[in-house]
């Protein structure tokens, strides 16, 4: 199988896995603190990836790529997640998700001077269609039908942390792309996840009792079981496949294809959660798929 085909399938598989993981996390039905979930997810992911790396065999990693992957993990998983959750408190989930779409554009623009990537005109059209389609899927009316706003008010603090999130995630992808040269995507995922988890652990230790509070909810064995299944899905499906796509595709293409998660969420939400799908969401799905076809044709 050609590298481009592997990358495209991996990117779409990553999106589908994140969609499944989102549904699974939602069905856990718990009010776990976001930071606690991030740390627990990272710790369990490191364990699972360590086992996989031991089975597949360790590759020697030069100091340069190793440092880049560590920086990518700290910036993208450590700082990026921290800024994300702070922005989430200020902006609300919907506004932040829409804002995150800026990251797709920023990543593509950063890849031009930093990585020397030159997407074709057809690729740019595909990127635009995918982003527009995802925007249609995510967009919801401003009000709740009674004249009241259905979203939290946008704050300057929230916008600042939202922009910091976008910059961290986009920058971490650019750095990770450079660090993946000469190393498997699996081992790269392991290094990046370990670095990000250590950064989150350090954050948890900055305040007395914070880490203990994060760990306390995981004393429930049923919660631990369901959480472990969800983490396994996003570790190998979400994180690993996204880096596999990044290794075989231009950053702009891989990142755009990996942003199609909302499209995969739609049928899963209908089948597993009984949610209704709007016509706008169906139209957005069609536009997104047209963009994916363009991107695949441009390879």
PDB file of C-alpha atoms in Angstrom:
ATOM      1  CA  UNK A   1       0.000   0.000   0.000  1.00  0.00           C
ATOM      2  CA  UNK A   2       1.369   3.427  -0.957  1.00  0.00           C
ATOM      3  CA  UNK A   3       2.318   5.939   1.714  1.00  0.00           C
ATOM      4  CA  UNK A   4      -0.366   8.446   0.679  1.00  0.00           C
ATOM      5  CA  UNK A   5      -3.088   5.804   0.897  1.00  0.00           C
ATOM      6  CA  UNK A   6      -1.854   4.711   4.318  1.00  0.00           C
ATOM      7  CA  UNK A   7      -1.862   8.341   5.473  1.00  0.00           C
ATOM      8  CA  UNK A   8      -5.380   9.061   4.199  1.00  0.00           C
ATOM      9  CA  UNK A   9      -6.836   5.894   5.750  1.00  0.00           C
ATOM     10  CA  UNK A  10      -4.987   6.580   9.008  1.00  0.00           C
ATOM     11  CA  UNK A  11      -6.284  10.168   9.200  1.00  0.00           C
ATOM     12  CA  UNK A  12      -9.883   9.111   8.577  1.00  0.00           C
ATOM     13  CA  UNK A  13      -9.455   6.203  10.989  1.00  0.00           C
ATOM     14  CA  UNK A  14      -8.161   8.623  13.608  1.00  0.00           C
ATOM     15  CA  UNK A  15     -11.230  10.828  13.188  1.00  0.00           C
ATOM     16  CA  UNK A  16     -13.549   7.829  13.444  1.00  0.00           C
ATOM     17  CA  UNK A  17     -11.726   6.644  16.573  1.00  0.00           C
ATOM     18  CA  UNK A  18     -11.990  10.048  18.213  1.00  0.00           C
ATOM     19  CA  UNK A  19     -15.714  10.008  17.403  1.00  0.00           C
ATOM     20  CA  UNK A  20     -16.135   6.582  19.036  1.00  0.00           C
ATOM     21  CA  UNK A  21     -14.025   7.724  21.987  1.00  0.00           C
ATOM     22  CA  UNK A  22     -16.164  10.848  22.412  1.00  0.00           C
ATOM     23  CA  UNK A  23     -19.329   8.745  22.530  1.00  0.00           C
ATOM     24  CA  UNK A  24     -17.763   6.318  25.004  1.00  0.00           C
ATOM     25  CA  UNK A  25     -16.573   9.131  27.274  1.00  0.00           C
ATOM     26  CA  UNK A  26     -20.008  10.722  27.127  1.00  0.00           C
ATOM     27  CA  UNK A  27     -21.651   7.424  28.088  1.00  0.00           C
ATOM     28  CA  UNK A  28     -19.433   7.147  31.157  1.00  0.00           C
ATOM     29  CA  UNK A  29     -21.731   9.815  32.550  1.00  0.00           C
ATOM     30  CA  UNK A  30     -19.380  11.207  35.188  1.00  0.00           C
ATOM     31  CA  UNK A  31     -18.414  14.670  36.342  1.00  0.00           C
ATOM     32  CA  UNK A  32     -14.708  13.937  36.455  1.00  0.00           C
ATOM     33  CA  UNK A  33     -12.542  17.069  36.474  1.00  0.00           C
ATOM     34  CA  UNK A  34     -11.124  17.670  32.997  1.00  0.00           C
ATOM     35  CA  UNK A  35      -7.541  17.792  34.244  1.00  0.00           C
ATOM     36  CA  UNK A  36      -8.045  14.500  36.088  1.00  0.00           C
ATOM     37  CA  UNK A  37      -9.307  12.879  32.902  1.00  0.00           C
ATOM     38  CA  UNK A  38      -6.351  14.257  30.947  1.00  0.00           C
ATOM     39  CA  UNK A  39      -3.793  12.929  33.434  1.00  0.00           C
ATOM     40  CA  UNK A  40      -5.498   9.538  33.827  1.00  0.00           C
ATOM     41  CA  UNK A  41      -5.909   9.228  30.069  1.00  0.00           C
ATOM     42  CA  UNK A  42      -2.263  10.058  29.530  1.00  0.00           C
ATOM     43  CA  UNK A  43      -0.997   7.665  32.215  1.00  0.00           C
ATOM     44  CA  UNK A  44      -3.043   4.744  30.910  1.00  0.00           C
ATOM     45  CA  UNK A  45      -2.104   5.577  27.322  1.00  0.00           C
ATOM     46  CA  UNK A  46       1.587   5.469  28.253  1.00  0.00           C
ATOM     47  CA  UNK A  47       1.124   2.009  29.787  1.00  0.00           C
ATOM     48  CA  UNK A  48      -0.723   0.670  26.729  1.00  0.00           C
ATOM     49  CA  UNK A  49       1.764   2.205  24.308  1.00  0.00           C
ATOM     50  CA  UNK A  50       4.693   0.868  26.334  1.00  0.00           C
ATOM     51  CA  UNK A  51       3.346  -2.665  25.957  1.00  0.00           C
ATOM     52  CA  UNK A  52       2.821  -2.151  22.227  1.00  0.00           C
ATOM     53  CA  UNK A  53       6.311  -0.709  21.763  1.00  0.00           C
ATOM     54  CA  UNK A  54       7.877  -3.619  23.647  1.00  0.00           C
ATOM     55  CA  UNK A  55       6.029  -6.096  21.409  1.00  0.00           C
ATOM     56  CA  UNK A  56       6.969  -4.272  18.185  1.00  0.00           C
ATOM     57  CA  UNK A  57      10.517  -3.551  19.335  1.00  0.00           C
ATOM     58  CA  UNK A  58      12.291  -0.336  20.285  1.00  0.00           C
ATOM     59  CA  UNK A  59      14.052   1.685  17.621  1.00  0.00           C
ATOM     60  CA  UNK A  60      17.114   3.827  18.365  1.00  0.00           C
ATOM     61  CA  UNK A  61      16.128   7.492  18.386  1.00  0.00           C
ATOM     62  CA  UNK A  62      18.605  10.267  17.651  1.00  0.00           C
ATOM     63  CA  UNK A  63      18.729  13.079  20.230  1.00  0.00           C
ATOM     64  CA  UNK A  64      17.315  15.629  17.758  1.00  0.00           C
ATOM     65  CA  UNK A  65      14.046  13.808  16.876  1.00  0.00           C
ATOM     66  CA  UNK A  66      13.657  12.705  20.511  1.00  0.00           C
ATOM     67  CA  UNK A  67      13.858  16.297  21.731  1.00  0.00           C
ATOM     68  CA  UNK A  68      11.377  17.443  19.075  1.00  0.00           C
ATOM     69  CA  UNK A  69       8.830  14.768  20.066  1.00  0.00           C
ATOM     70  CA  UNK A  70       9.243  15.618  23.753  1.00  0.00           C
ATOM     71  CA  UNK A  71       8.697  19.318  23.025  1.00  0.00           C
ATOM     72  CA  UNK A  72       5.687  18.433  20.857  1.00  0.00           C
ATOM     73  CA  UNK A  73       4.173  16.403  23.706  1.00  0.00           C
ATOM     74  CA  UNK A  74       4.724  19.099  26.315  1.00  0.00           C
ATOM     75  CA  UNK A  75       3.386  21.856  24.044  1.00  0.00           C
ATOM     76  CA  UNK A  76       0.469  19.944  22.509  1.00  0.00           C
ATOM     77  CA  UNK A  77      -0.668  17.626  25.318  1.00  0.00           C
ATOM     78  CA  UNK A  78       0.621  19.455  28.408  1.00  0.00           C
ATOM     79  CA  UNK A  79       0.178  23.161  27.634  1.00  0.00           C
ATOM     80  CA  UNK A  80      -2.388  22.684  24.858  1.00  0.00           C
ATOM     81  CA  UNK A  81      -4.784  20.647  27.009  1.00  0.00           C
ATOM     82  CA  UNK A  82      -4.375  23.002  29.970  1.00  0.00           C
ATOM     83  CA  UNK A  83      -5.191  26.053  27.854  1.00  0.00           C
ATOM     84  CA  UNK A  84      -8.054  24.134  26.209  1.00  0.00           C
ATOM     85  CA  UNK A  85      -9.792  23.369  29.500  1.00  0.00           C
ATOM     86  CA  UNK A  86      -9.329  26.936  30.743  1.00  0.00           C
ATOM     87  CA  UNK A  87     -10.822  28.280  27.511  1.00  0.00           C
ATOM     88  CA  UNK A  88     -13.663  25.755  27.821  1.00  0.00           C
ATOM     89  CA  UNK A  89     -14.683  27.309  31.145  1.00  0.00           C
ATOM     90  CA  UNK A  90     -14.832  30.773  29.596  1.00  0.00           C
ATOM     91  CA  UNK A  91     -16.242  30.121  26.118  1.00  0.00           C
ATOM     92  CA  UNK A  92     -18.227  26.921  26.307  1.00  0.00           C
ATOM     93  CA  UNK A  93     -17.709  23.796  24.222  1.00  0.00           C
ATOM     94  CA  UNK A  94     -19.389  24.941  21.003  1.00  0.00           C
ATOM     95  CA  UNK A  95     -17.611  28.273  20.668  1.00  0.00           C
ATOM     96  CA  UNK A  96     -14.271  26.655  21.429  1.00  0.00           C
ATOM     97  CA  UNK A  97     -14.756  23.850  18.889  1.00  0.00           C
ATOM     98  CA  UNK A  98     -15.556  26.409  16.206  1.00  0.00           C
ATOM     99  CA  UNK A  99     -12.497  28.398  17.256  1.00  0.00           C
ATOM    100  CA  UNK A 100     -10.368  25.272  16.998  1.00  0.00           C
ATOM    101  CA  UNK A 101     -11.079  25.190  13.279  1.00  0.00           C
ATOM    102  CA  UNK A 102      -8.707  28.146  13.029  1.00  0.00           C
ATOM    103  CA  UNK A 103      -6.035  25.650  13.971  1.00  0.00           C
ATOM    104  CA  UNK A 104      -6.513  23.762  10.712  1.00  0.00           C
ATOM    105  CA  UNK A 105      -5.785  26.957   8.762  1.00  0.00           C
ATOM    106  CA  UNK A 106      -2.896  27.996  11.018  1.00  0.00           C
ATOM    107  CA  UNK A 107      -1.281  24.554  10.718  1.00  0.00           C
ATOM    108  CA  UNK A 108      -1.482  24.663   6.932  1.00  0.00           C
ATOM    109  CA  UNK A 109       0.016  28.171   6.860  1.00  0.00           C
ATOM    110  CA  UNK A 110       2.827  27.284   9.288  1.00  0.00           C
ATOM    111  CA  UNK A 111       3.731  24.213   7.235  1.00  0.00           C
ATOM    112  CA  UNK A 112       4.548  26.363   4.200  1.00  0.00           C
ATOM    113  CA  UNK A 113       7.547  28.304   5.612  1.00  0.00           C
ATOM    114  CA  UNK A 114       8.591  25.803   8.306  1.00  0.00           C
ATOM    115  CA  UNK A 115       8.268  22.501   6.419  1.00  0.00           C
ATOM    116  CA  UNK A 116       8.363  23.710   2.826  1.00  0.00           C
ATOM    117  CA  UNK A 117       4.993  22.128   2.034  1.00  0.00           C
ATOM    118  CA  UNK A 118       3.154  23.396  -1.047  1.00  0.00           C
ATOM    119  CA  UNK A 119      -0.406  22.040  -1.234  1.00  0.00           C
ATOM    120  CA  UNK A 120      -1.867  22.056  -4.736  1.00  0.00           C
ATOM    121  CA  UNK A 121      -4.831  24.211  -5.724  1.00  0.00           C
ATOM    122  CA  UNK A 122      -7.036  21.095  -5.628  1.00  0.00           C
ATOM    123  CA  UNK A 123      -5.767  20.348  -2.121  1.00  0.00           C
ATOM    124  CA  UNK A 124      -6.588  23.880  -0.950  1.00  0.00           C
ATOM    125  CA  UNK A 125     -10.109  23.495  -2.392  1.00  0.00           C
ATOM    126  CA  UNK A 126     -10.468  20.204  -0.543  1.00  0.00           C
ATOM    127  CA  UNK A 127      -9.249  21.766   2.705  1.00  0.00           C
ATOM    128  CA  UNK A 128     -11.746  24.609   2.303  1.00  0.00           C
ATOM    129  CA  UNK A 129     -14.640  22.198   1.659  1.00  0.00           C
ATOM    130  CA  UNK A 130     -13.761  20.033   4.653  1.00  0.00           C
ATOM    131  CA  UNK A 131     -13.547  23.026   6.992  1.00  0.00           C
ATOM    132  CA  UNK A 132     -16.790  24.485   5.633  1.00  0.00           C
ATOM    133  CA  UNK A 133     -18.561  21.143   5.952  1.00  0.00           C
ATOM    134  CA  UNK A 134     -17.354  20.596   9.517  1.00  0.00           C
ATOM    135  CA  UNK A 135     -18.453  24.137  10.328  1.00  0.00           C
ATOM    136  CA  UNK A 136     -21.958  23.353   9.059  1.00  0.00           C
ATOM    137  CA  UNK A 137     -22.088  20.211  11.184  1.00  0.00           C
ATOM    138  CA  UNK A 138     -20.999  22.061  14.319  1.00  0.00           C
ATOM    139  CA  UNK A 139     -22.899  25.315  13.849  1.00  0.00           C
ATOM    140  CA  UNK A 140     -26.048  25.747  15.926  1.00  0.00           C
ATOM    141  CA  UNK A 141     -28.532  28.643  16.209  1.00  0.00           C
ATOM    142  CA  UNK A 142     -27.578  31.405  18.629  1.00  0.00           C
ATOM    143  CA  UNK A 143     -30.704  31.219  20.761  1.00  0.00           C
ATOM    144  CA  UNK A 144     -32.833  28.582  22.423  1.00  0.00           C
ATOM    145  CA  UNK A 145     -36.084  29.733  20.889  1.00  0.00           C
ATOM    146  CA  UNK A 146     -37.069  31.951  23.809  1.00  0.00           C
ATOM    147  CA  UNK A 147     -34.773  34.814  23.068  1.00  0.00           C
ATOM    148  CA  UNK A 148     -32.137  33.622  25.505  1.00  0.00           C
ATOM    149  CA  UNK A 149     -28.631  32.839  24.511  1.00  0.00           C
ATOM    150  CA  UNK A 150     -27.821  29.146  24.374  1.00  0.00           C
ATOM    151  CA  UNK A 151     -24.100  29.731  24.851  1.00  0.00           C
ATOM    152  CA  UNK A 152     -21.888  31.283  27.504  1.00  0.00           C
ATOM    153  CA  UNK A 153     -20.898  34.850  26.818  1.00  0.00           C
ATOM    154  CA  UNK A 154     -17.589  35.202  25.034  1.00  0.00           C
ATOM    155  CA  UNK A 155     -14.919  36.670  27.298  1.00  0.00           C
ATOM    156  CA  UNK A 156     -11.598  38.234  26.448  1.00  0.00           C
ATOM    157  CA  UNK A 157      -9.876  35.777  28.800  1.00  0.00           C
ATOM    158  CA  UNK A 158     -11.564  32.874  27.016  1.00  0.00           C
ATOM    159  CA  UNK A 159     -10.483  34.168  23.621  1.00  0.00           C
ATOM    160  CA  UNK A 160      -6.883  34.503  24.803  1.00  0.00           C
ATOM    161  CA  UNK A 161      -6.776  30.948  26.116  1.00  0.00           C
ATOM    162  CA  UNK A 162      -8.584  29.716  23.004  1.00  0.00           C
ATOM    163  CA  UNK A 163      -5.956  31.307  20.771  1.00  0.00           C
ATOM    164  CA  UNK A 164      -3.181  29.877  22.948  1.00  0.00           C
ATOM    165  CA  UNK A 165      -4.763  26.446  22.525  1.00  0.00           C
ATOM    166  CA  UNK A 166      -4.853  26.804  18.750  1.00  0.00           C
ATOM    167  CA  UNK A 167      -1.223  27.976  18.614  1.00  0.00           C
ATOM    168  CA  UNK A 168      -0.008  25.165  20.899  1.00  0.00           C
ATOM    169  CA  UNK A 169      -1.813  22.401  19.027  1.00  0.00           C
ATOM    170  CA  UNK A 170      -0.778  23.675  15.592  1.00  0.00           C
ATOM    171  CA  UNK A 171       2.810  24.230  16.671  1.00  0.00           C
ATOM    172  CA  UNK A 172       3.009  20.780  18.256  1.00  0.00           C
ATOM    173  CA  UNK A 173       1.950  19.142  14.985  1.00  0.00           C
ATOM    174  CA  UNK A 174       4.635  20.990  13.031  1.00  0.00           C
ATOM    175  CA  UNK A 175       7.245  19.947  15.594  1.00  0.00           C
ATOM    176  CA  UNK A 176       5.982  16.341  15.652  1.00  0.00           C
ATOM    177  CA  UNK A 177       6.192  16.099  11.856  1.00  0.00           C
ATOM    178  CA  UNK A 178       9.902  16.931  12.014  1.00  0.00           C
ATOM    179  CA  UNK A 179      10.485  14.546  14.916  1.00  0.00           C
ATOM    180  CA  UNK A 180       8.877  11.575  13.155  1.00  0.00           C
ATOM    181  CA  UNK A 181      11.667  11.297  10.587  1.00  0.00           C
ATOM    182  CA  UNK A 182      13.376   7.925  10.980  1.00  0.00           C
ATOM    183  CA  UNK A 183      11.099   6.631  13.769  1.00  0.00           C
ATOM    184  CA  UNK A 184       7.869   4.647  13.785  1.00  0.00           C
ATOM    185  CA  UNK A 185       4.596   6.476  14.432  1.00  0.00           C
ATOM    186  CA  UNK A 186       3.909   4.098  17.351  1.00  0.00           C
ATOM    187  CA  UNK A 187       7.132   4.934  19.159  1.00  0.00           C
ATOM    188  CA  UNK A 188       6.692   8.620  18.342  1.00  0.00           C
ATOM    189  CA  UNK A 189       3.209   8.517  19.893  1.00  0.00           C
ATOM    190  CA  UNK A 190       4.651   6.858  22.997  1.00  0.00           C
ATOM    191  CA  UNK A 191       7.364   9.507  23.438  1.00  0.00           C
ATOM    192  CA  UNK A 192       4.960  12.368  22.817  1.00  0.00           C
ATOM    193  CA  UNK A 193       2.302  10.993  25.183  1.00  0.00           C
ATOM    194  CA  UNK A 194       4.851  10.315  27.935  1.00  0.00           C
ATOM    195  CA  UNK A 195       6.195  13.877  27.702  1.00  0.00           C
ATOM    196  CA  UNK A 196       2.722  15.398  27.821  1.00  0.00           C
ATOM    197  CA  UNK A 197       1.676  13.199  30.755  1.00  0.00           C
ATOM    198  CA  UNK A 198       4.775  14.108  32.763  1.00  0.00           C
ATOM    199  CA  UNK A 199       3.961  17.779  32.124  1.00  0.00           C
ATOM    200  CA  UNK A 200       0.392  17.250  33.413  1.00  0.00           C
ATOM    201  CA  UNK A 201       1.743  15.371  36.453  1.00  0.00           C
ATOM    202  CA  UNK A 202       4.002  18.312  37.198  1.00  0.00           C
ATOM    203  CA  UNK A 203       1.009  20.637  36.985  1.00  0.00           C
ATOM    204  CA  UNK A 204      -0.916  18.400  39.387  1.00  0.00           C
ATOM    205  CA  UNK A 205       1.900  18.589  41.930  1.00  0.00           C
ATOM    206  CA  UNK A 206       2.026  22.403  41.931  1.00  0.00           C
ATOM    207  CA  UNK A 207      -0.814  22.624  44.465  1.00  0.00           C
ATOM    208  CA  UNK A 208      -1.113  20.532  47.600  1.00  0.00           C
ATOM    209  CA  UNK A 209      -3.959  18.020  47.469  1.00  0.00           C
ATOM    210  CA  UNK A 210      -4.744  18.669  43.795  1.00  0.00           C
ATOM    211  CA  UNK A 211      -3.347  15.356  42.554  1.00  0.00           C
ATOM    212  CA  UNK A 212      -5.133  13.421  45.301  1.00  0.00           C
ATOM    213  CA  UNK A 213      -8.421  15.001  44.262  1.00  0.00           C
ATOM    214  CA  UNK A 214      -7.817  14.011  40.643  1.00  0.00           C
ATOM    215  CA  UNK A 215      -7.167  10.378  41.565  1.00  0.00           C
ATOM    216  CA  UNK A 216     -10.062   9.939  44.042  1.00  0.00           C
ATOM    217  CA  UNK A 217     -12.901   9.303  41.500  1.00  0.00           C
ATOM    218  CA  UNK A 218     -10.985   6.402  39.937  1.00  0.00           C
ATOM    219  CA  UNK A 219     -11.556   4.235  43.005  1.00  0.00           C
ATOM    220  CA  UNK A 220     -14.785   3.112  41.336  1.00  0.00           C
ATOM    221  CA  UNK A 221     -13.965  -0.171  39.498  1.00  0.00           C
ATOM    222  CA  UNK A 222     -16.820   0.202  36.976  1.00  0.00           C
ATOM    223  CA  UNK A 223     -15.684   3.710  36.103  1.00  0.00           C
ATOM    224  CA  UNK A 224     -12.115   2.447  35.710  1.00  0.00           C
ATOM    225  CA  UNK A 225     -13.246  -0.321  33.361  1.00  0.00           C
ATOM    226  CA  UNK A 226     -15.298   1.953  31.117  1.00  0.00           C
ATOM    227  CA  UNK A 227     -12.594   4.632  31.196  1.00  0.00           C
ATOM    228  CA  UNK A 228      -9.926   2.086  30.216  1.00  0.00           C
ATOM    229  CA  UNK A 229     -11.926   0.954  27.167  1.00  0.00           C
ATOM    230  CA  UNK A 230     -12.392   4.548  26.047  1.00  0.00           C
ATOM    231  CA  UNK A 231      -8.710   5.343  26.497  1.00  0.00           C
ATOM    232  CA  UNK A 232      -7.661   2.239  24.539  1.00  0.00           C
ATOM    233  CA  UNK A 233      -9.793   3.384  21.596  1.00  0.00           C
ATOM    234  CA  UNK A 234      -8.411   6.922  21.447  1.00  0.00           C
ATOM    235  CA  UNK A 235      -4.828   5.851  22.201  1.00  0.00           C
ATOM    236  CA  UNK A 236      -4.405   3.462  19.297  1.00  0.00           C
ATOM    237  CA  UNK A 237      -7.147   4.829  17.075  1.00  0.00           C
ATOM    238  CA  UNK A 238      -6.896   8.540  17.778  1.00  0.00           C
ATOM    239  CA  UNK A 239      -3.340   9.411  18.783  1.00  0.00           C
ATOM    240  CA  UNK A 240      -1.391   6.673  16.995  1.00  0.00           C
ATOM    241  CA  UNK A 241      -3.304   6.858  13.701  1.00  0.00           C
ATOM    242  CA  UNK A 242      -3.067  10.658  13.690  1.00  0.00           C
ATOM    243  CA  UNK A 243       0.735  10.473  13.903  1.00  0.00           C
ATOM    244  CA  UNK A 244       0.780   7.697  11.295  1.00  0.00           C
ATOM    245  CA  UNK A 245      -1.146  10.039   8.982  1.00  0.00           C
ATOM    246  CA  UNK A 246       1.233  12.873   9.847  1.00  0.00           C
ATOM    247  CA  UNK A 247       4.197  10.683   8.939  1.00  0.00           C
ATOM    248  CA  UNK A 248       2.859   9.839   5.459  1.00  0.00           C
ATOM    249  CA  UNK A 249       1.032  13.052   4.468  1.00  0.00           C
ATOM    250  CA  UNK A 250       1.662  16.778   4.400  1.00  0.00           C
ATOM    251  CA  UNK A 251       0.700  18.318   7.735  1.00  0.00           C
ATOM    252  CA  UNK A 252      -2.067  20.422   6.166  1.00  0.00           C
ATOM    253  CA  UNK A 253      -3.722  17.380   4.552  1.00  0.00           C
ATOM    254  CA  UNK A 254      -3.318  15.060   7.554  1.00  0.00           C
ATOM    255  CA  UNK A 255      -4.637  17.661   9.994  1.00  0.00           C
ATOM    256  CA  UNK A 256      -7.622  18.518   7.822  1.00  0.00           C
ATOM    257  CA  UNK A 257      -8.647  14.883   7.315  1.00  0.00           C
ATOM    258  CA  UNK A 258      -8.219  14.288  11.047  1.00  0.00           C
ATOM    259  CA  UNK A 259     -10.666  17.136  11.751  1.00  0.00           C
ATOM    260  CA  UNK A 260     -13.623  15.224  10.277  1.00  0.00           C
ATOM    261  CA  UNK A 261     -14.514  13.717  13.669  1.00  0.00           C
ATOM    262  CA  UNK A 262     -17.892  15.553  13.903  1.00  0.00           C
ATOM    263  CA  UNK A 263     -18.991  13.818  10.690  1.00  0.00           C
ATOM    264  CA  UNK A 264     -18.345  10.394  12.231  1.00  0.00           C
ATOM    265  CA  UNK A 265     -20.037  11.435  15.469  1.00  0.00           C
ATOM    266  CA  UNK A 266     -23.369  12.006  13.698  1.00  0.00           C
ATOM    267  CA  UNK A 267     -24.305   8.389  12.884  1.00  0.00           C
ATOM    268  CA  UNK A 268     -22.845   7.172  16.189  1.00  0.00           C
ATOM    269  CA  UNK A 269     -24.889   9.719  18.153  1.00  0.00           C
ATOM    270  CA  UNK A 270     -28.036   8.587  16.340  1.00  0.00           C
ATOM    271  CA  UNK A 271     -27.373   4.856  16.808  1.00  0.00           C
ATOM    272  CA  UNK A 272     -25.945   4.868  20.338  1.00  0.00           C
ATOM    273  CA  UNK A 273     -27.394   7.970  22.001  1.00  0.00           C
ATOM    274  CA  UNK A 274     -30.678   8.352  20.125  1.00  0.00           C
ATOM    275  CA  UNK A 275     -29.923  11.944  19.137  1.00  0.00           C
ATOM    276  CA  UNK A 276     -31.606  13.674  16.214  1.00  0.00           C
ATOM    277  CA  UNK A 277     -29.630  15.032  13.264  1.00  0.00           C
ATOM    278  CA  UNK A 278     -30.524  18.335  11.592  1.00  0.00           C
ATOM    279  CA  UNK A 279     -30.654  18.917   7.854  1.00  0.00           C
ATOM    280  CA  UNK A 280     -27.763  21.354   8.225  1.00  0.00           C
ATOM    281  CA  UNK A 281     -25.652  18.595   9.768  1.00  0.00           C
ATOM    282  CA  UNK A 282     -26.510  16.211   6.934  1.00  0.00           C
ATOM    283  CA  UNK A 283     -25.611  18.899   4.366  1.00  0.00           C
ATOM    284  CA  UNK A 284     -22.354  19.566   6.205  1.00  0.00           C
ATOM    285  CA  UNK A 285     -21.528  15.864   6.110  1.00  0.00           C
ATOM    286  CA  UNK A 286     -22.013  15.814   2.344  1.00  0.00           C
ATOM    287  CA  UNK A 287     -19.818  18.886   1.850  1.00  0.00           C
ATOM    288  CA  UNK A 288     -17.124  17.388   4.074  1.00  0.00           C
ATOM    289  CA  UNK A 289     -17.123  14.123   2.162  1.00  0.00           C
ATOM    290  CA  UNK A 290     -16.788  16.077  -1.102  1.00  0.00           C
ATOM    291  CA  UNK A 291     -13.737  17.800   0.388  1.00  0.00           C
ATOM    292  CA  UNK A 292     -12.258  14.445   1.419  1.00  0.00           C
ATOM    293  CA  UNK A 293     -12.724  13.152  -2.130  1.00  0.00           C
ATOM    294  CA  UNK A 294     -10.917  16.225  -3.490  1.00  0.00           C
ATOM    295  CA  UNK A 295      -8.037  15.734  -1.068  1.00  0.00           C
ATOM    296  CA  UNK A 296      -7.732  12.086  -2.015  1.00  0.00           C
ATOM    297  CA  UNK A 297      -7.835  12.958  -5.716  1.00  0.00           C
ATOM    298  CA  UNK A 298      -5.129  15.572  -5.288  1.00  0.00           C
ATOM    299  CA  UNK A 299      -2.578  13.018  -4.008  1.00  0.00           C
TER     300      UNK A 299
END
